[in-house]
Tab-separated table of C-alpha atoms in Angstrom:
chain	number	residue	atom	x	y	z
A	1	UNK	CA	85.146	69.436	94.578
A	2	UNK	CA	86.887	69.764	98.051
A	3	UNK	CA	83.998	67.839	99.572
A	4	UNK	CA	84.272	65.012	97.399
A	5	UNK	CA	87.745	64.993	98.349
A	6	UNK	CA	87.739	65.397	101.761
A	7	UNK	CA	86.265	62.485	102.441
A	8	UNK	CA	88.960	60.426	102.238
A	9	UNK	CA	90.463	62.034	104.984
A	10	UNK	CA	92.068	59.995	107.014
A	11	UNK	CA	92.334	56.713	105.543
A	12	UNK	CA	95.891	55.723	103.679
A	13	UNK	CA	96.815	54.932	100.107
A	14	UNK	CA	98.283	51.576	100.203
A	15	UNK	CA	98.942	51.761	104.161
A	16	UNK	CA	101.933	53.985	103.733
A	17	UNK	CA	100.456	57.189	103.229
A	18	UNK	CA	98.162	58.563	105.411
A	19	UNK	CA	95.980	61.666	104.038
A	20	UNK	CA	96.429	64.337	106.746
A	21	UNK	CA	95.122	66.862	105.214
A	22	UNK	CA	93.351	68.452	102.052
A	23	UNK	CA	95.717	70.626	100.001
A	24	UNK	CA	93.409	71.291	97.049
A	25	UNK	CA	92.250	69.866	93.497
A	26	UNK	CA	89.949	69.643	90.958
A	27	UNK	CA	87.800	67.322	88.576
A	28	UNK	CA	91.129	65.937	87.192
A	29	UNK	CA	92.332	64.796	91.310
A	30	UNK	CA	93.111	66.027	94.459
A	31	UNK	CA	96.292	67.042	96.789
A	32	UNK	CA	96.607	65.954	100.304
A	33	UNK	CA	99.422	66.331	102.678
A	34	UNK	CA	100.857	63.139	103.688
A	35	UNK	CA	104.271	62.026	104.990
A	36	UNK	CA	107.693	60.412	103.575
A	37	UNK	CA	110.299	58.986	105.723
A	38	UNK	CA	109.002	61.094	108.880
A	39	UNK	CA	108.895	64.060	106.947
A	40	UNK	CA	106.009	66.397	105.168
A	41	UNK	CA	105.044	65.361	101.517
A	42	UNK	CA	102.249	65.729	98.576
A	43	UNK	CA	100.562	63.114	97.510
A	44	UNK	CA	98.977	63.708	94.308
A	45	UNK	CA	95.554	61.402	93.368
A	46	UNK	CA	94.360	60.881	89.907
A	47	UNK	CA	91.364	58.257	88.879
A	48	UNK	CA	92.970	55.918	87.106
A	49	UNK	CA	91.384	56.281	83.549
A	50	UNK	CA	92.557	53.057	81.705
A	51	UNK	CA	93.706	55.378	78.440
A	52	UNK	CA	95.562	57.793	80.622
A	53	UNK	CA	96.891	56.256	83.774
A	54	UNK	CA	99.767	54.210	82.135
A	55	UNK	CA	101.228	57.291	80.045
A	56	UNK	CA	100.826	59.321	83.464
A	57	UNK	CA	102.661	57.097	85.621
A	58	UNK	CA	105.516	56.810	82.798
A	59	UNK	CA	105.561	60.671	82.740
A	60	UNK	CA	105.985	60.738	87.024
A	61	UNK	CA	108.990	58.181	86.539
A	62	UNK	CA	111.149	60.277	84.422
A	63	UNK	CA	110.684	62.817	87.857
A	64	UNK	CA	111.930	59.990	89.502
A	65	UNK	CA	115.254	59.805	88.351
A	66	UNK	CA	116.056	63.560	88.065
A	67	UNK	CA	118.166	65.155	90.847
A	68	UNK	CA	118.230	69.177	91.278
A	69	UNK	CA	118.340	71.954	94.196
A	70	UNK	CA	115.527	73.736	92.170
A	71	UNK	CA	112.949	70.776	90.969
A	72	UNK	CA	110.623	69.224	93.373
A	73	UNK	CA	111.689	65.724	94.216
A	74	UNK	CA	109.779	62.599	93.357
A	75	UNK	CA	109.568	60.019	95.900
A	76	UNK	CA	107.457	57.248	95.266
A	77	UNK	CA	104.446	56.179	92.843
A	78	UNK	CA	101.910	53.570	92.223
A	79	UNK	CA	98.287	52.587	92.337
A	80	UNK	CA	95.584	52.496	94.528
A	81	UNK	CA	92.159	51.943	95.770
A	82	UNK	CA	90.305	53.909	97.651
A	83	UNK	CA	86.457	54.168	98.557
A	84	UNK	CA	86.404	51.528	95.373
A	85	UNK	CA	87.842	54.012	93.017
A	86	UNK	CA	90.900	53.064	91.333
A	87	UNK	CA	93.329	55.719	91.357
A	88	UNK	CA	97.283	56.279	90.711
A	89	UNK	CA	99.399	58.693	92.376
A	90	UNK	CA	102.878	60.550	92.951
A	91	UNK	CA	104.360	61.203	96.601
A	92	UNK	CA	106.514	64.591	96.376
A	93	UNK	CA	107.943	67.177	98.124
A	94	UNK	CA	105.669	69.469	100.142
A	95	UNK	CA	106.071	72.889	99.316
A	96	UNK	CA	103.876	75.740	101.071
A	97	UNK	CA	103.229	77.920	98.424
A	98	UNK	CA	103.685	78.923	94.499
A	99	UNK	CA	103.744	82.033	92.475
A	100	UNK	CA	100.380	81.983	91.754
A	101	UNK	CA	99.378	83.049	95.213
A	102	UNK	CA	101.495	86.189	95.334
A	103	UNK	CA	100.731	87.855	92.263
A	104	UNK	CA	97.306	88.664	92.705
A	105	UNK	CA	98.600	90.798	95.281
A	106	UNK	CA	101.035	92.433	93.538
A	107	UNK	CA	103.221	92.960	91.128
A	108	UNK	CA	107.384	91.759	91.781
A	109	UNK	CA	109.763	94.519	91.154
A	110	UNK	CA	112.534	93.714	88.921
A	111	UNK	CA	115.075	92.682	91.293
A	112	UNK	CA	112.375	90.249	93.005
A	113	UNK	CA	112.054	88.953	89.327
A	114	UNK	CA	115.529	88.265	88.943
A	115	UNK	CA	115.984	86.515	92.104
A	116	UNK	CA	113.061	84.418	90.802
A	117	UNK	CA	114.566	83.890	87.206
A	118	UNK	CA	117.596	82.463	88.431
A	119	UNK	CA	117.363	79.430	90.367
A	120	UNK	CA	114.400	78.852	87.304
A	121	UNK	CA	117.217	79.029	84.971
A	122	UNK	CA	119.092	76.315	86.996
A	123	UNK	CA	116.665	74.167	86.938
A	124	UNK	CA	115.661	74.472	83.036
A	125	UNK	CA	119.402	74.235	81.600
A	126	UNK	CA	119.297	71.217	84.192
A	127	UNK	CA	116.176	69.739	82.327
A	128	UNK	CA	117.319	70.768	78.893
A	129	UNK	CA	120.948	69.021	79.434
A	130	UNK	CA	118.998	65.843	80.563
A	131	UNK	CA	116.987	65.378	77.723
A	132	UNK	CA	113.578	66.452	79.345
A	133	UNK	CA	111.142	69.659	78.749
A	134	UNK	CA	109.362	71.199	81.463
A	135	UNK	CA	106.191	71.438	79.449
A	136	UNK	CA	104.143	73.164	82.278
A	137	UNK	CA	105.607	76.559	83.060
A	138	UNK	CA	103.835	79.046	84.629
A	139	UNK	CA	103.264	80.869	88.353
A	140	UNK	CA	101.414	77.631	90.045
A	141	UNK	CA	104.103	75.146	88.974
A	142	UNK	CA	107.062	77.775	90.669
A	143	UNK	CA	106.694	76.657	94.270
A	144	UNK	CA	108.912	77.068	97.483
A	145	UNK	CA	110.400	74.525	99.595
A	146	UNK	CA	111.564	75.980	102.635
A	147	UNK	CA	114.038	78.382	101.354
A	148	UNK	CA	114.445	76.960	98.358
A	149	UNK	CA	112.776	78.329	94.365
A	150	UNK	CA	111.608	74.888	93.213
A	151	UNK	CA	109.316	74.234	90.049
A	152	UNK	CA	107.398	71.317	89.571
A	153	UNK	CA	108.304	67.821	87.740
A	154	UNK	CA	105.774	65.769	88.373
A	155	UNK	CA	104.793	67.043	84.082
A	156	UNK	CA	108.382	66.446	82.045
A	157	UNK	CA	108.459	65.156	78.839
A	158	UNK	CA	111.027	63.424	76.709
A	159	UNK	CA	112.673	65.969	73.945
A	160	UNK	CA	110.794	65.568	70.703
A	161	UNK	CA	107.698	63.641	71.992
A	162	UNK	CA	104.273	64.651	70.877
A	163	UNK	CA	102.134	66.011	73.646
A	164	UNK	CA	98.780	65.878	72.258
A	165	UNK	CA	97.609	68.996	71.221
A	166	UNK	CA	96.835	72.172	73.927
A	167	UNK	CA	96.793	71.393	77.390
A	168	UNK	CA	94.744	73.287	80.713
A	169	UNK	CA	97.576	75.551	80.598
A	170	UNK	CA	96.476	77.252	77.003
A	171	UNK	CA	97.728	80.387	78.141
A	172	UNK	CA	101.567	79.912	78.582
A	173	UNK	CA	101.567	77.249	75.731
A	174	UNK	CA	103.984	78.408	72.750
A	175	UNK	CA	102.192	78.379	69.354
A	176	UNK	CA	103.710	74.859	68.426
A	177	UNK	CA	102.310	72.940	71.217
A	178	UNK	CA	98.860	73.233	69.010
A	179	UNK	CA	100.548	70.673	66.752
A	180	UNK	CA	101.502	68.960	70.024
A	181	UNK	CA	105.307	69.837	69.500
A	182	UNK	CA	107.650	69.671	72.669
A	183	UNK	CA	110.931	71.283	72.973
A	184	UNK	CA	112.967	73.302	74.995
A	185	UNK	CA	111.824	76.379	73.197
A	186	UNK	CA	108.599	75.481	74.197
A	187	UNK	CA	109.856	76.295	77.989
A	188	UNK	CA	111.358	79.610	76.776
A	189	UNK	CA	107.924	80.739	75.574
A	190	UNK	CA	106.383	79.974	78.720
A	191	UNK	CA	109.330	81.590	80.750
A	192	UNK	CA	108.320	84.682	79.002
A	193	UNK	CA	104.819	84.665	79.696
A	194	UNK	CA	105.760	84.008	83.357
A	195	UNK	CA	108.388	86.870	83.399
A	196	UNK	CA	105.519	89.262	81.851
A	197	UNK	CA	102.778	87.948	84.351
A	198	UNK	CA	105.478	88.395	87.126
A	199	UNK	CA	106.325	91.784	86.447
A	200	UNK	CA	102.492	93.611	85.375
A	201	UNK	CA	100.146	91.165	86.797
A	202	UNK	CA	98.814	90.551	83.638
A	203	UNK	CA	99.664	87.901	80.611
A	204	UNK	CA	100.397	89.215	77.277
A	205	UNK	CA	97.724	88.975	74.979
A	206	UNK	CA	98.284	88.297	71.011
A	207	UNK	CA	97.182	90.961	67.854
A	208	UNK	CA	95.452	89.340	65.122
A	209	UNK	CA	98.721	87.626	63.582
A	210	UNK	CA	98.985	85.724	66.894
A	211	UNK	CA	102.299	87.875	67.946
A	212	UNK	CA	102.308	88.953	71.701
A	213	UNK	CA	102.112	92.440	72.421
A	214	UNK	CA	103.870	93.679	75.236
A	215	UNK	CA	103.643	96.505	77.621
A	216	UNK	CA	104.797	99.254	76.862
A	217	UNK	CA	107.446	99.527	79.782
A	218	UNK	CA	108.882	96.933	81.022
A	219	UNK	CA	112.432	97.467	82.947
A	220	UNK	CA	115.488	96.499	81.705
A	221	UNK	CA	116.928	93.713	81.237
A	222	UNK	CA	113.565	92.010	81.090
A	223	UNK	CA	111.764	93.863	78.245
A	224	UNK	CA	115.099	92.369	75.957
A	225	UNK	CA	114.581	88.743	77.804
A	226	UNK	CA	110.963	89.068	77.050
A	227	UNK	CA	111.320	89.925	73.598
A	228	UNK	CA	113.563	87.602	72.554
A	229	UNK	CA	110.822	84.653	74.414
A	230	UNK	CA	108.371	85.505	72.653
A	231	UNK	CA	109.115	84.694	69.412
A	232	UNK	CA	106.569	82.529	67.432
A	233	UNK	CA	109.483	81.012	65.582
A	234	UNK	CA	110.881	78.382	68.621
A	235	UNK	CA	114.224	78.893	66.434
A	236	UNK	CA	114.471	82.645	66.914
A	237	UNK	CA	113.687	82.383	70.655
A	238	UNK	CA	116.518	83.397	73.408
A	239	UNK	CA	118.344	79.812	74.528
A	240	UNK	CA	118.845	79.286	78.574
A	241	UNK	CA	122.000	80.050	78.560
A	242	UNK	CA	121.435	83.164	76.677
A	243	UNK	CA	119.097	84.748	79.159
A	244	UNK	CA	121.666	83.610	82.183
A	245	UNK	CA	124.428	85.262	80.527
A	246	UNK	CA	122.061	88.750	79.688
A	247	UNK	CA	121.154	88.467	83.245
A	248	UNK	CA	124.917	88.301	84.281
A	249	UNK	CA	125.645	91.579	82.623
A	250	UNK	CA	125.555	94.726	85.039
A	251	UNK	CA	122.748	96.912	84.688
A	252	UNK	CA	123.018	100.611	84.210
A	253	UNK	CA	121.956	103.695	85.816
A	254	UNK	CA	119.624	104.912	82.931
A	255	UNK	CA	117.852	101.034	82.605
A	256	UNK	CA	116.336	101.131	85.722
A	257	UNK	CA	116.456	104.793	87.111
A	258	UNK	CA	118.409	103.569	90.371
A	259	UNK	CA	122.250	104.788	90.967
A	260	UNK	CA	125.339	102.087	91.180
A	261	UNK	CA	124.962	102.165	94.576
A	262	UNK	CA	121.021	101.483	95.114
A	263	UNK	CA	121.604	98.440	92.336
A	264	UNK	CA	124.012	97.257	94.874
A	265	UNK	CA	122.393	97.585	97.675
A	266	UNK	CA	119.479	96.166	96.396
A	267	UNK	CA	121.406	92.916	94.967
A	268	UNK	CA	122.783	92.244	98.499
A	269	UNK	CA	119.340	92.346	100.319
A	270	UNK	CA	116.877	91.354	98.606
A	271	UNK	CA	117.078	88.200	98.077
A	272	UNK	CA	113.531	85.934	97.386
A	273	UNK	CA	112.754	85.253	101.101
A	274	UNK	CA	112.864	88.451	102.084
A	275	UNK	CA	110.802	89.427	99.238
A	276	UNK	CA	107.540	87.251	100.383
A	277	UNK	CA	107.683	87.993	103.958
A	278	UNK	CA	107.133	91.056	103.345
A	279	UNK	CA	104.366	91.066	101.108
A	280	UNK	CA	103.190	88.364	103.768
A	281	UNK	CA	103.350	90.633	106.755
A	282	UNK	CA	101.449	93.736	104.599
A	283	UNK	CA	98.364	91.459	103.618
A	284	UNK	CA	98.437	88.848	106.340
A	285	UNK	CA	98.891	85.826	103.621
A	286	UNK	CA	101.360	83.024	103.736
A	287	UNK	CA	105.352	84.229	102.597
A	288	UNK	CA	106.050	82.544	99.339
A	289	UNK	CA	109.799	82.220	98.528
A	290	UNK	CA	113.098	82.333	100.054
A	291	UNK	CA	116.516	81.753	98.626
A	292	UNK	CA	118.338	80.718	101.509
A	293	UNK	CA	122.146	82.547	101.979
A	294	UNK	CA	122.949	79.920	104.792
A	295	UNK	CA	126.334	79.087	103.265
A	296	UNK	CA	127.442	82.995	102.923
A	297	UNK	CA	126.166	83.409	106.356
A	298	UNK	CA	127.869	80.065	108.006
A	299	UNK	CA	131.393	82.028	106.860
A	300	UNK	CA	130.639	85.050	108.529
A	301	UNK	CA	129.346	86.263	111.906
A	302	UNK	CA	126.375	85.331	113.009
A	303	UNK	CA	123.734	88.226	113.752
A	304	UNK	CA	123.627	89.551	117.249
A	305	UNK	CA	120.085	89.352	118.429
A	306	UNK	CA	118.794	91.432	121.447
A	307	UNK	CA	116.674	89.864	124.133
A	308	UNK	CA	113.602	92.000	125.806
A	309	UNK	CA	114.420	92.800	128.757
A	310	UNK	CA	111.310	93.156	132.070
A	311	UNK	CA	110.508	96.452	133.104
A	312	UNK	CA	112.143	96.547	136.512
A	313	UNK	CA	109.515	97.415	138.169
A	314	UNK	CA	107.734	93.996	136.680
A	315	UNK	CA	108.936	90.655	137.559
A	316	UNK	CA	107.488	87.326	135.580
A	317	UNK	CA	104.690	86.469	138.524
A	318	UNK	CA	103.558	89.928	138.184
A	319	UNK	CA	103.863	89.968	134.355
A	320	UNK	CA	101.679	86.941	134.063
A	321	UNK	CA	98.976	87.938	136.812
A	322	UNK	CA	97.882	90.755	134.320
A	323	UNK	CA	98.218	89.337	131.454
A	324	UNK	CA	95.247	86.981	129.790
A	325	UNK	CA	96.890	83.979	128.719
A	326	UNK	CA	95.893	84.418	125.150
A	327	UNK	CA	97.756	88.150	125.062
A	328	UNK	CA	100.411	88.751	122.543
A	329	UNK	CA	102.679	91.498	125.159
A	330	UNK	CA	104.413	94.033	121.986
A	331	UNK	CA	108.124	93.106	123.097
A	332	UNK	CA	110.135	96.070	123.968
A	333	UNK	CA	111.819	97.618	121.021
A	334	UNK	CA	115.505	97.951	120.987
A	335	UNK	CA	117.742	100.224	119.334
A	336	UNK	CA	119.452	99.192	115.988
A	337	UNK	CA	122.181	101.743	117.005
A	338	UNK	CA	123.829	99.690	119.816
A	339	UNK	CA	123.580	95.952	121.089
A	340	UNK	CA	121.251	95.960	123.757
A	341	UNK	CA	121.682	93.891	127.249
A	342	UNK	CA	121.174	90.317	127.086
A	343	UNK	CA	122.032	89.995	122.929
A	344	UNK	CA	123.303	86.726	121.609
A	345	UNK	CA	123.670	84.525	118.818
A	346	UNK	CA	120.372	83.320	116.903
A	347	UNK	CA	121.568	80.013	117.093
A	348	UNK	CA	122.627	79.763	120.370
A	349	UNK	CA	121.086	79.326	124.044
A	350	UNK	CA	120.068	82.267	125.892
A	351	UNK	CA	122.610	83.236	128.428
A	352	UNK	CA	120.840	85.785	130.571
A	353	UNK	CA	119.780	85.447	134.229
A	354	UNK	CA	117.054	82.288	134.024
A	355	UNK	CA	113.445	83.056	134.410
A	356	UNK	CA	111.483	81.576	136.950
A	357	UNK	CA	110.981	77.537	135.714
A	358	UNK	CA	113.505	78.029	132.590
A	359	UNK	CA	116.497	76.294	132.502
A	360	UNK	CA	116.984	77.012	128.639
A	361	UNK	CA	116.192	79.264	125.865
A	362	UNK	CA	116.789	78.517	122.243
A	363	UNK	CA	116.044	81.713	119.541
A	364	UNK	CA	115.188	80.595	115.969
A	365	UNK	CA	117.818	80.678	113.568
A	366	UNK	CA	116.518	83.338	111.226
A	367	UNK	CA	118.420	84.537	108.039
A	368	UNK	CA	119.957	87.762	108.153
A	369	UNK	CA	118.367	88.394	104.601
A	370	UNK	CA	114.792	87.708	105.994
A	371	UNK	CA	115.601	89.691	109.513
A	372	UNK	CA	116.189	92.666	107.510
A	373	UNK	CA	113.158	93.202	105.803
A	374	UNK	CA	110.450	92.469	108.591
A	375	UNK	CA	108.277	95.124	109.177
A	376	UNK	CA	107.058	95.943	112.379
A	377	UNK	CA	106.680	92.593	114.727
A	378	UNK	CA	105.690	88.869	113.225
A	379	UNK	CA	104.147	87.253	115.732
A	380	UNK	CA	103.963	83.046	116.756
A	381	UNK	CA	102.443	81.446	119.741
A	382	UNK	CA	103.751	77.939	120.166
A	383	UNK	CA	102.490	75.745	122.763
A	384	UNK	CA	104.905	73.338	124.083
A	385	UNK	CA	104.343	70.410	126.494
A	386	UNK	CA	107.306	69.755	128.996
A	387	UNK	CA	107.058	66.503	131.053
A	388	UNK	CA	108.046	66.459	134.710
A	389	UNK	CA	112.431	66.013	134.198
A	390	UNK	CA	111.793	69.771	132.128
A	391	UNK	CA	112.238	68.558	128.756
A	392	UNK	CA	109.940	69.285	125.659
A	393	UNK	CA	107.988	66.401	124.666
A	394	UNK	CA	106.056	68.378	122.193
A	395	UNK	CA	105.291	71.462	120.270
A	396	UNK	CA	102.150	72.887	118.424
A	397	UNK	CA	101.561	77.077	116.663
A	398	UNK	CA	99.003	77.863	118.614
A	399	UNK	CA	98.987	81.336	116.856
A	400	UNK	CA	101.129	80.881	113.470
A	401	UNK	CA	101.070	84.776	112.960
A	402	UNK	CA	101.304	85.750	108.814
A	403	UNK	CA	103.872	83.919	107.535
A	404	UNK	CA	104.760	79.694	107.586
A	405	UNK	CA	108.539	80.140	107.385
A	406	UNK	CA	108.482	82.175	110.784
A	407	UNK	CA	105.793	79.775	112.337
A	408	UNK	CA	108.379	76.826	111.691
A	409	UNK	CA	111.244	78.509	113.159
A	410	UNK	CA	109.497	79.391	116.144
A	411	UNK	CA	107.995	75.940	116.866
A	412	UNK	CA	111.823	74.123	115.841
A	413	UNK	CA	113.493	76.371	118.755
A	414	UNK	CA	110.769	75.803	121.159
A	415	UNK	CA	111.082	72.064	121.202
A	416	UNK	CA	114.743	72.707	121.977
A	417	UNK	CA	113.992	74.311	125.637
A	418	UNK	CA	114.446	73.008	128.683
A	419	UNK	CA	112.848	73.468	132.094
A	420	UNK	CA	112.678	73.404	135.752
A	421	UNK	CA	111.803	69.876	137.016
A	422	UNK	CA	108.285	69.381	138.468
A	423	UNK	CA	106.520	66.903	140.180
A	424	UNK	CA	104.027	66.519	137.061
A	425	UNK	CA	103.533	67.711	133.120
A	426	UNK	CA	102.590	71.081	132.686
A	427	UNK	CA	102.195	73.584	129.545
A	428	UNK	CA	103.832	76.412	128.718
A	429	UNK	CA	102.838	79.230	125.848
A	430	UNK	CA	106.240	80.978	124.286
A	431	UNK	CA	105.739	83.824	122.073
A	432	UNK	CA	107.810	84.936	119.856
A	433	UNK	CA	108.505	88.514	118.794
A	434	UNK	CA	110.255	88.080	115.230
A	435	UNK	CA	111.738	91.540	114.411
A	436	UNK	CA	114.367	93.352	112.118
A	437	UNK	CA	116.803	94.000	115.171
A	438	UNK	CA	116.383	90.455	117.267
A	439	UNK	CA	114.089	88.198	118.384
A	440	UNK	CA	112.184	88.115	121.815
A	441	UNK	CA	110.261	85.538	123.793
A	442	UNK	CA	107.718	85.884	126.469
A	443	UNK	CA	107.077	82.672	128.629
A	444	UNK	CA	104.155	82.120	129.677
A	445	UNK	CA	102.867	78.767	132.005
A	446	UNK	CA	99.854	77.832	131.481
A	447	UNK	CA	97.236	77.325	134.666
A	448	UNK	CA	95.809	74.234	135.170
């Protein structure tokens, strides 16, 4: 279908939304990346079927007026016209990736779960408390934001409605939907499809009585949580709040085969970014989720980050001469034992001797809980253009390396440089080293 799409690339719904670019779809519609207030959003197209398009649009509105940290935000809907099709659509949040991408990859490990089930949690009780149902759990519909766990709400339905009968998402339905019952249970069931999907790859599959059978092992407390999901009677099912609380309860030795002290290592460092970068880095795929710690980190210090330092025998004119300006030079590695010359703050200007035509450096900000689980070097090119006073009058990834998140902070800090004034605009290529112990930059002008 992606060439029946594409072709309305391009052109814009209602002269407010341009299409930018194709994000994905099916039969049913089609995805594009489009903007909001001079920011990055979904627009979401659907023919306008004359049985379907009014319940549709009434189903996007109740998105509208719903405000969470952990559910996708509505912006705008409506109708449209395009190619001579009639059409409706949604205008959300862009997000960059879902669950679904990850687990074919592998498996999360139980505190990756967790640090997945939470802000989901949120985000239901939020739902639940507002009247609403999610109605559409499941992998695809738990997407990431930045560095935020979102799901989706572009799918909500009232409390008690009827919803038809089995939807395209058969397999995380609970056994009521059939009769086209909606409730919060309903969203329990599917939580514990996810959970089971999250944690083996694999859904549970249903013995001749219809009742799920489970692996055989799954790690505590999530084999309970599971259990009590999975009920076929919605009024037996664990509540919300009831998984939270189970979650809140320390785990022991003996449940998961770690000591009290790996448990608490592993609680304060792994939180969900860190989690996708790394499986991001290992297959060369797009990182997934991050649960940002900005506000913990804003209260304490801020990371020291070493700089690479020249060879001495090499200064930048020879440095450049043998390099091809398409080379990604491995940045020198520092020692994690000591600061190393030249460290600062992330956030702040370099303060080391200038290099030849830099006024200014800027490192990415880059959360201590992503930092510390990079393996080996992450990698960006951004090209920036600097006009003839040395400013930055634009940025482009040249090279966006493995993983979004990193591309972004890299091309942020390089439109905060400064240069040496010229008589005309020139080019430069900066790239960016991203490891566990600091980030480096090597400048590079580009010939003319």
């Amino acid at each position: 279908m992606a060439q029946v799409w594409e072709r309305w690339l391009g052109q814009s719904v209602n002269e407010k939304f341009p299409l930018r670019r194709y994000l994905g779809g099916s039969e049913r519609g089609a995805a594009f990346l489009t903007e909001w207030e001079g920011q990055k959003a979904t627009i979401k197209l659907i023919p306008a079927d004359p049985a379907k398009a009014e319940p549709q649009l009434s189903t996007w509105s109740l998105g509208l007026k719903l405000s969470h940290p952990h559910l996708i935000r509505l912006f705008d809907l409506g109708r449209c016209q395009l190619s001579n099709k009639q059409m409706i659509f949604v205008v959300m949040e862009y997000a960059e990736e879902n669950l679904a991408q990850i687990l074919p990859l592998r498996a999360l490990t139980p505190a990756e779960a967790r640090e997945t089930l939470e802000p989901a949690l949120e985000a239901l009780a939020y739902l639940h408390g507002q009247g609403f149902v999610h109605g559409h759990l499941k992998p695809a519909n738990i997407l990431a934001v930045n560095d935020e766990l979102k799901l989706s709400s572009d799918g909500l339905s009232r409390t008690g409605e009827l919803g038809g009968g089995v939807t395209e998402a058969g397999a995380y339905n609970p056994p009521e939907k059939a009769s086209g019952e909606i409730s919060p249970a309903g969203d329990v069931w599917s939580l514990g499809v996810t959970l089971v999907e999250a944690l083996t790859q694999r859904r549970p599959v249903s013995d001749s009585a219809g009742i799920p059978v489970l692996p055989d092992k799954l790690p505590m407390p999530f084999g309970d949580i599971v259990r009590e999901c999975l009920q076929r009677n919605p009024q037996q099912r664990a509540t919300i709040a009831g998984i939270a609380a189970r979650l809140r309860q320390p785990s022991t030795p003996g449940e998961s085969g770690e000591s009290h002290e790996a448990i608490a290592r592993r609680r304060l460092i792994l939180p969900i970014v860190a989690v996708f970068i790394v499986i991001a880095v290992l297959v060369a795929n797009p990182r997934f989720l991050h649960r940002t710690r900005d506000q913990q980190e804003a209260a304490s210090t801020v990371r020291q980050q070493p700089k690479a330092q020249p060879k001495p025998e090499q200064n930048l004119a020879t440095h450049v001469a043998e390099q091809p300006a398409n080379a990604v030079t491995p940045p020198a590695k520092p020692s994690p034992a000591r600061s190393q010359p030249g460290a600062k703050k992330a956030i702040e200007p370099s303060n080391a001797p200038q290099r030849a035509g830099i006024v200014e450096e800027v490192l990415p900000k880059v959360s201590e809980s992503a930092r510390n689980t990079i393996q080996g070097t992450i990698r960006v090119r951004v090209r920036v253009h600097v006009d003839p006073s040395g400013n930055v009058v634009g940025a482009e990834v040249d090279s966006p390396g493995p993983s979004n998140y990193f591309a972004r902070l890299a091309r942020e800090a390089a439109q905060k440089w400064k240069f040496a004034s010229a008589p005309e605009s020139r080019e430069w290529i900066l790239r960016f080293g991203f490891q566990r112990t600091g980030t480096q930059v090597d400048p590079v002008p580009v010939a003319r």
